[in-house]
Amino acid sequence: MSDAPGTQLRVGRLTKAHGLKGAIKIELYTDDPDRRFVPGAVFTLQVPDTSPWHGKSLTLRELRWYNGHAVGFFEGIDDRTAAEGLAKAILWVEASGEETPEDDAWYDHQLVGLAVVRDGERIGEVSHVEHLPAQDLLIVKARGREVMVPFVSAIVPEVDLAAGTLTVTPPPGLFEELPEAEAEPESDVGASEVGASDDAQQAEASESTAAGRGDDTGDHAGA
């Protein structure tokens, strides 16, 4: 987060209230919750500008586990209404200078400036990272425009900080416009041919009626 001092690490997202006493379920973005979520840990909140929690932080009282899901209890959040007001908030912590990033986790400043490579060819550069509740997005400058690339392994299989590259395998149309579908060829049947066909059908219907075969309820020729 650019407005927070120092280097920030995204470690979780508050999903929804749990029970009536202010507990909140947490989607973890860390492989080491026992180190990140200890009593007294302080988290910077990423919330919309219109939220009353904008610019504030949370202090953890306790982390518990219910049916394999992490649930947090925070200071000042004592009822379900207060907990519901924090749904979708993203939790950040201040990174210490000596700690090593977790596997498959990178700081924003490490990603910005990386060359974006597809099929061995450089196609752009990472300009910044957007952290959304659902997923992270890499904003890539490519051919004079910005492309939003979901930061998921299926699309970004490799990040090589040493080489300064980020490899992408994007779906068709993410970095280029897809060709428009070719228009279907117009029918070769002319208006005169359609008219001739209609005339033939009408003549056949008239002959059928005259012969007593125009009603599907039976043969009336002998009536």
CSV table of C-alpha atoms in Angstrom, one decimal:
chain,number,residue,atom,x,y,z
A,1,MET,CA,0.0,0.0,0.0
A,2,SER,CA,1.5,3.2,-1.1
A,3,ASP,CA,0.0,5.4,1.7
A,4,ALA,CA,1.5,3.2,4.5
A,5,PRO,CA,5.0,3.8,5.8
A,6,GLY,CA,7.7,1.2,5.1
A,7,THR,CA,7.1,-2.1,3.3
A,8,GLN,CA,3.7,-3.7,3.9
A,9,LEU,CA,2.8,-7.3,3.5
A,10,ARG,CA,-0.8,-8.4,2.8
A,11,VAL,CA,-1.5,-11.3,5.2
A,12,GLY,CA,-5.3,-11.8,5.1
A,13,ARG,CA,-8.8,-10.6,4.3
A,14,LEU,CA,-11.8,-10.4,6.7
A,15,THR,CA,-14.7,-12.2,5.1
A,16,LYS,CA,-17.8,-12.2,7.3
A,17,ALA,CA,-18.9,-12.1,10.9
A,18,HIS,CA,-18.8,-15.2,13.0
A,19,GLY,CA,-21.2,-15.5,15.9
A,20,LEU,CA,-22.5,-12.6,18.0
A,21,LYS,CA,-19.5,-11.4,19.9
A,22,GLY,CA,-17.5,-9.6,17.2
A,23,ALA,CA,-15.5,-12.5,15.8
A,24,ILE,CA,-14.6,-12.4,12.1
A,25,LYS,CA,-13.6,-15.1,9.7
A,26,ILE,CA,-10.3,-14.6,8.0
A,27,GLU,CA,-9.1,-15.7,4.6
A,28,LEU,CA,-5.3,-16.2,5.1
A,29,TYR,CA,-2.7,-15.0,2.6
A,30,THR,CA,0.2,-16.2,4.6
A,31,ASP,CA,1.8,-19.6,5.1
A,32,ASP,CA,2.8,-18.7,8.7
A,33,PRO,CA,-0.3,-17.5,10.5
A,34,ASP,CA,1.2,-18.5,13.9
A,35,ARG,CA,3.8,-15.8,13.4
A,36,ARG,CA,1.6,-13.1,11.8
A,37,PHE,CA,-1.6,-13.5,13.9
A,38,VAL,CA,-0.4,-13.4,17.5
A,39,PRO,CA,-2.1,-11.5,20.3
A,40,GLY,CA,-1.2,-7.8,20.0
A,41,ALA,CA,-0.4,-7.9,16.3
A,42,VAL,CA,-1.5,-4.7,14.6
A,43,PHE,CA,-2.9,-4.7,11.1
A,44,THR,CA,-3.3,-1.8,8.7
A,45,LEU,CA,-6.7,-1.9,7.0
A,46,GLN,CA,-7.3,-1.6,3.3
A,47,VAL,CA,-10.9,-0.5,2.9
A,48,PRO,CA,-12.9,1.9,0.6
A,49,ASP,CA,-12.4,5.6,1.2
A,50,THR,CA,-16.0,5.9,2.3
A,51,SER,CA,-15.6,3.3,5.1
A,52,PRO,CA,-15.5,4.6,8.7
A,53,TRP,CA,-12.4,2.3,9.1
A,54,HIS,CA,-10.4,4.0,6.4
A,55,GLY,CA,-7.0,5.0,7.7
A,56,LYS,CA,-7.4,2.9,10.8
A,57,SER,CA,-5.8,-0.3,12.1
A,58,LEU,CA,-6.9,-3.3,14.1
A,59,THR,CA,-5.2,-5.0,17.0
A,60,LEU,CA,-5.7,-8.8,17.4
A,61,ARG,CA,-6.8,-10.2,20.7
A,62,GLU,CA,-6.9,-13.9,19.7
A,63,LEU,CA,-6.9,-16.2,16.7
A,64,ARG,CA,-9.0,-19.3,16.9
A,65,TRP,CA,-9.8,-22.1,14.5
A,66,TYR,CA,-13.3,-23.4,13.7
A,67,ASN,CA,-13.8,-26.3,11.4
A,68,GLY,CA,-10.4,-25.5,9.7
A,69,HIS,CA,-11.3,-21.8,9.3
A,70,ALA,CA,-9.3,-19.0,11.0
A,71,VAL,CA,-11.5,-16.7,13.1
A,72,GLY,CA,-10.1,-13.5,14.6
A,73,PHE,CA,-11.1,-11.5,17.7
A,74,PHE,CA,-10.0,-7.9,17.6
A,75,GLU,CA,-9.9,-5.1,20.2
A,76,GLY,CA,-12.9,-2.8,19.9
A,77,ILE,CA,-15.0,-5.2,17.8
A,78,ASP,CA,-17.4,-6.6,20.4
A,79,ASP,CA,-20.6,-7.4,18.5
A,80,ARG,CA,-21.8,-8.8,15.2
A,81,THR,CA,-22.7,-5.4,13.8
A,82,ALA,CA,-19.2,-4.0,14.3
A,83,ALA,CA,-17.8,-7.2,12.7
A,84,GLU,CA,-20.1,-7.0,9.6
A,85,GLY,CA,-18.8,-3.4,9.0
A,86,LEU,CA,-15.3,-4.9,8.4
A,87,ALA,CA,-16.3,-7.5,5.8
A,88,LYS,CA,-13.9,-7.6,2.8
A,89,ALA,CA,-11.2,-5.5,4.6
A,90,ILE,CA,-7.7,-6.5,3.7
A,91,LEU,CA,-5.1,-6.9,6.4
A,92,TRP,CA,-1.5,-5.6,6.1
A,93,VAL,CA,1.4,-5.8,8.4
A,94,GLU,CA,4.7,-3.9,8.6
A,95,ALA,CA,7.5,-6.1,7.3
A,96,SER,CA,10.7,-6.2,9.3
A,97,GLY,CA,13.9,-5.6,7.3
A,98,GLU,CA,15.5,-9.0,8.1
A,99,GLU,CA,12.6,-11.3,7.3
A,100,THR,CA,12.6,-13.5,4.2
A,101,PRO,CA,9.5,-13.4,1.9
A,102,GLU,CA,7.4,-16.5,2.0
A,103,ASP,CA,7.3,-18.9,-1.0
A,104,ASP,CA,5.4,-17.6,-3.9
A,105,ALA,CA,5.0,-14.2,-2.2
A,106,TRP,CA,6.6,-10.9,-3.4
A,107,TYR,CA,6.6,-7.3,-2.3
A,108,ASP,CA,4.9,-4.9,-4.6
A,109,HIS,CA,8.2,-3.0,-5.1
A,110,GLN,CA,9.8,-6.3,-6.3
A,111,LEU,CA,7.2,-6.8,-9.0
A,112,VAL,CA,7.1,-3.2,-10.3
A,113,GLY,CA,9.4,-2.8,-13.3
A,114,LEU,CA,9.7,-6.5,-14.1
A,115,ALA,CA,9.6,-7.2,-17.9
A,116,VAL,CA,6.5,-9.2,-18.9
A,117,VAL,CA,7.4,-12.1,-21.2
A,118,ARG,CA,5.2,-14.2,-23.3
A,119,ASP,CA,6.6,-17.1,-25.5
A,120,GLY,CA,10.1,-15.7,-24.9
A,121,GLU,CA,9.2,-12.2,-26.2
A,122,ARG,CA,9.0,-9.1,-24.0
A,123,ILE,CA,5.5,-7.6,-24.4
A,124,GLY,CA,5.4,-5.1,-21.6
A,125,GLU,CA,6.4,-4.0,-18.1
A,126,VAL,CA,4.7,-4.2,-14.7
A,127,SER,CA,3.7,-0.6,-13.7
A,128,HIS,CA,2.0,-1.3,-10.4
A,129,VAL,CA,-0.1,-3.8,-8.4
A,130,GLU,CA,-3.7,-3.5,-7.5
A,131,HIS,CA,-4.9,-5.5,-4.4
A,132,LEU,CA,-8.6,-6.3,-4.7
A,133,PRO,CA,-10.7,-8.4,-2.3
A,134,ALA,CA,-11.1,-11.2,-4.8
A,135,GLN,CA,-7.5,-11.3,-6.2
A,136,ASP,CA,-4.4,-9.2,-7.0
A,137,LEU,CA,-4.1,-7.6,-10.4
A,138,LEU,CA,-0.8,-6.7,-12.2
A,139,ILE,CA,-1.1,-3.5,-14.2
A,140,VAL,CA,1.1,-4.0,-17.2
A,141,LYS,CA,2.1,-1.3,-19.7
A,142,ALA,CA,2.0,-2.9,-23.1
A,143,ARG,CA,1.9,-1.3,-26.5
A,144,GLY,CA,0.9,2.1,-25.2
A,145,ARG,CA,-2.0,0.9,-23.0
A,146,GLU,CA,-2.5,-0.6,-19.5
A,147,VAL,CA,-3.6,-4.2,-19.3
A,148,MET,CA,-5.0,-5.7,-16.1
A,149,VAL,CA,-3.5,-9.2,-15.6
A,150,PRO,CA,-4.9,-11.4,-12.8
A,151,PHE,CA,-2.0,-12.5,-10.6
A,152,VAL,CA,-2.8,-16.2,-10.5
A,153,SER,CA,-0.5,-19.1,-11.3
A,154,ALA,CA,-2.6,-20.1,-14.4
A,155,ILE,CA,-1.8,-16.8,-16.1
A,156,VAL,CA,1.5,-15.9,-14.3
A,157,PRO,CA,3.3,-19.2,-13.9
A,158,GLU,CA,6.8,-17.7,-13.2
A,159,VAL,CA,8.3,-14.7,-11.5
A,160,ASP,CA,12.1,-14.5,-11.8
A,161,LEU,CA,13.4,-11.6,-9.7
A,162,ALA,CA,17.0,-12.4,-10.5
A,163,ALA,CA,16.3,-12.2,-14.3
A,164,GLY,CA,14.0,-9.3,-13.9
A,165,THR,CA,11.2,-11.1,-15.7
A,166,LEU,CA,7.6,-12.2,-15.2
A,167,THR,CA,6.3,-14.9,-17.5
A,168,VAL,CA,2.7,-14.8,-18.6
A,169,THR,CA,0.4,-17.3,-20.4
A,170,PRO,CA,-2.6,-15.1,-21.0
A,171,PRO,CA,-5.9,-16.1,-22.6
A,172,PRO,CA,-6.6,-14.9,-26.1
A,173,GLY,CA,-7.6,-11.3,-26.2
A,174,LEU,CA,-6.0,-10.1,-23.0
A,175,PHE,CA,-3.1,-8.3,-24.7
A,176,GLU,CA,-4.5,-7.9,-28.2
A,177,GLU,CA,-7.8,-7.4,-29.9
A,178,LEU,CA,-9.4,-10.5,-31.3
A,179,PRO,CA,-10.4,-10.4,-35.0
A,180,GLU,CA,-14.1,-9.9,-35.5
A,181,ALA,CA,-16.0,-12.9,-36.6
A,182,GLU,CA,-16.6,-13.1,-40.3
A,183,ALA,CA,-20.1,-12.3,-41.4
A,184,GLU,CA,-22.1,-15.2,-42.7
A,185,PRO,CA,-22.5,-15.2,-46.5
A,186,GLU,CA,-25.8,-13.9,-47.8
A,187,SER,CA,-28.2,-16.5,-49.2
A,188,ASP,CA,-27.9,-17.1,-53.0
A,189,VAL,CA,-31.6,-17.7,-53.3
A,190,GLY,CA,-33.1,-14.7,-55.1
A,191,ALA,CA,-36.5,-13.2,-54.5
A,192,SER,CA,-37.8,-14.6,-57.8
A,193,GLU,CA,-36.8,-18.1,-56.8
A,194,VAL,CA,-38.5,-17.7,-53.4
A,195,GLY,CA,-41.6,-16.4,-55.1
A,196,ALA,CA,-41.6,-19.3,-57.5
A,197,SER,CA,-41.4,-21.8,-54.7
A,198,ASP,CA,-44.3,-20.2,-52.8
A,199,ASP,CA,-46.4,-20.3,-56.0
A,200,ALA,CA,-45.7,-24.0,-56.4
A,201,GLN,CA,-46.7,-24.7,-52.8
A,202,GLN,CA,-49.9,-22.8,-53.2
A,203,ALA,CA,-50.8,-24.7,-56.4
A,204,GLU,CA,-50.1,-28.0,-54.7
A,205,ALA,CA,-52.3,-27.0,-51.7
A,206,SER,CA,-55.2,-26.1,-54.1
A,207,GLU,CA,-54.9,-29.4,-55.9
A,208,SER,CA,-54.9,-31.3,-52.6
A,209,THR,CA,-58.0,-29.4,-51.4
A,210,ALA,CA,-59.8,-30.1,-54.6
A,211,ALA,CA,-59.0,-33.8,-54.3
A,212,GLY,CA,-60.3,-34.0,-50.7
A,213,ARG,CA,-56.9,-34.3,-49.1
A,214,GLY,CA,-56.5,-30.9,-47.4
A,215,ASP,CA,-57.8,-32.0,-43.9
A,216,ASP,CA,-55.7,-34.1,-41.6
A,217,THR,CA,-58.9,-35.6,-39.9
A,218,GLY,CA,-59.5,-38.1,-42.7
A,219,ASP,CA,-60.2,-38.7,-46.3
A,220,HIS,CA,-63.4,-37.0,-47.4
A,221,ALA,CA,-63.3,-37.9,-51.1
A,222,GLY,CA,-66.2,-40.3,-50.7
A,223,ALA,CA,-68.4,-37.9,-48.7
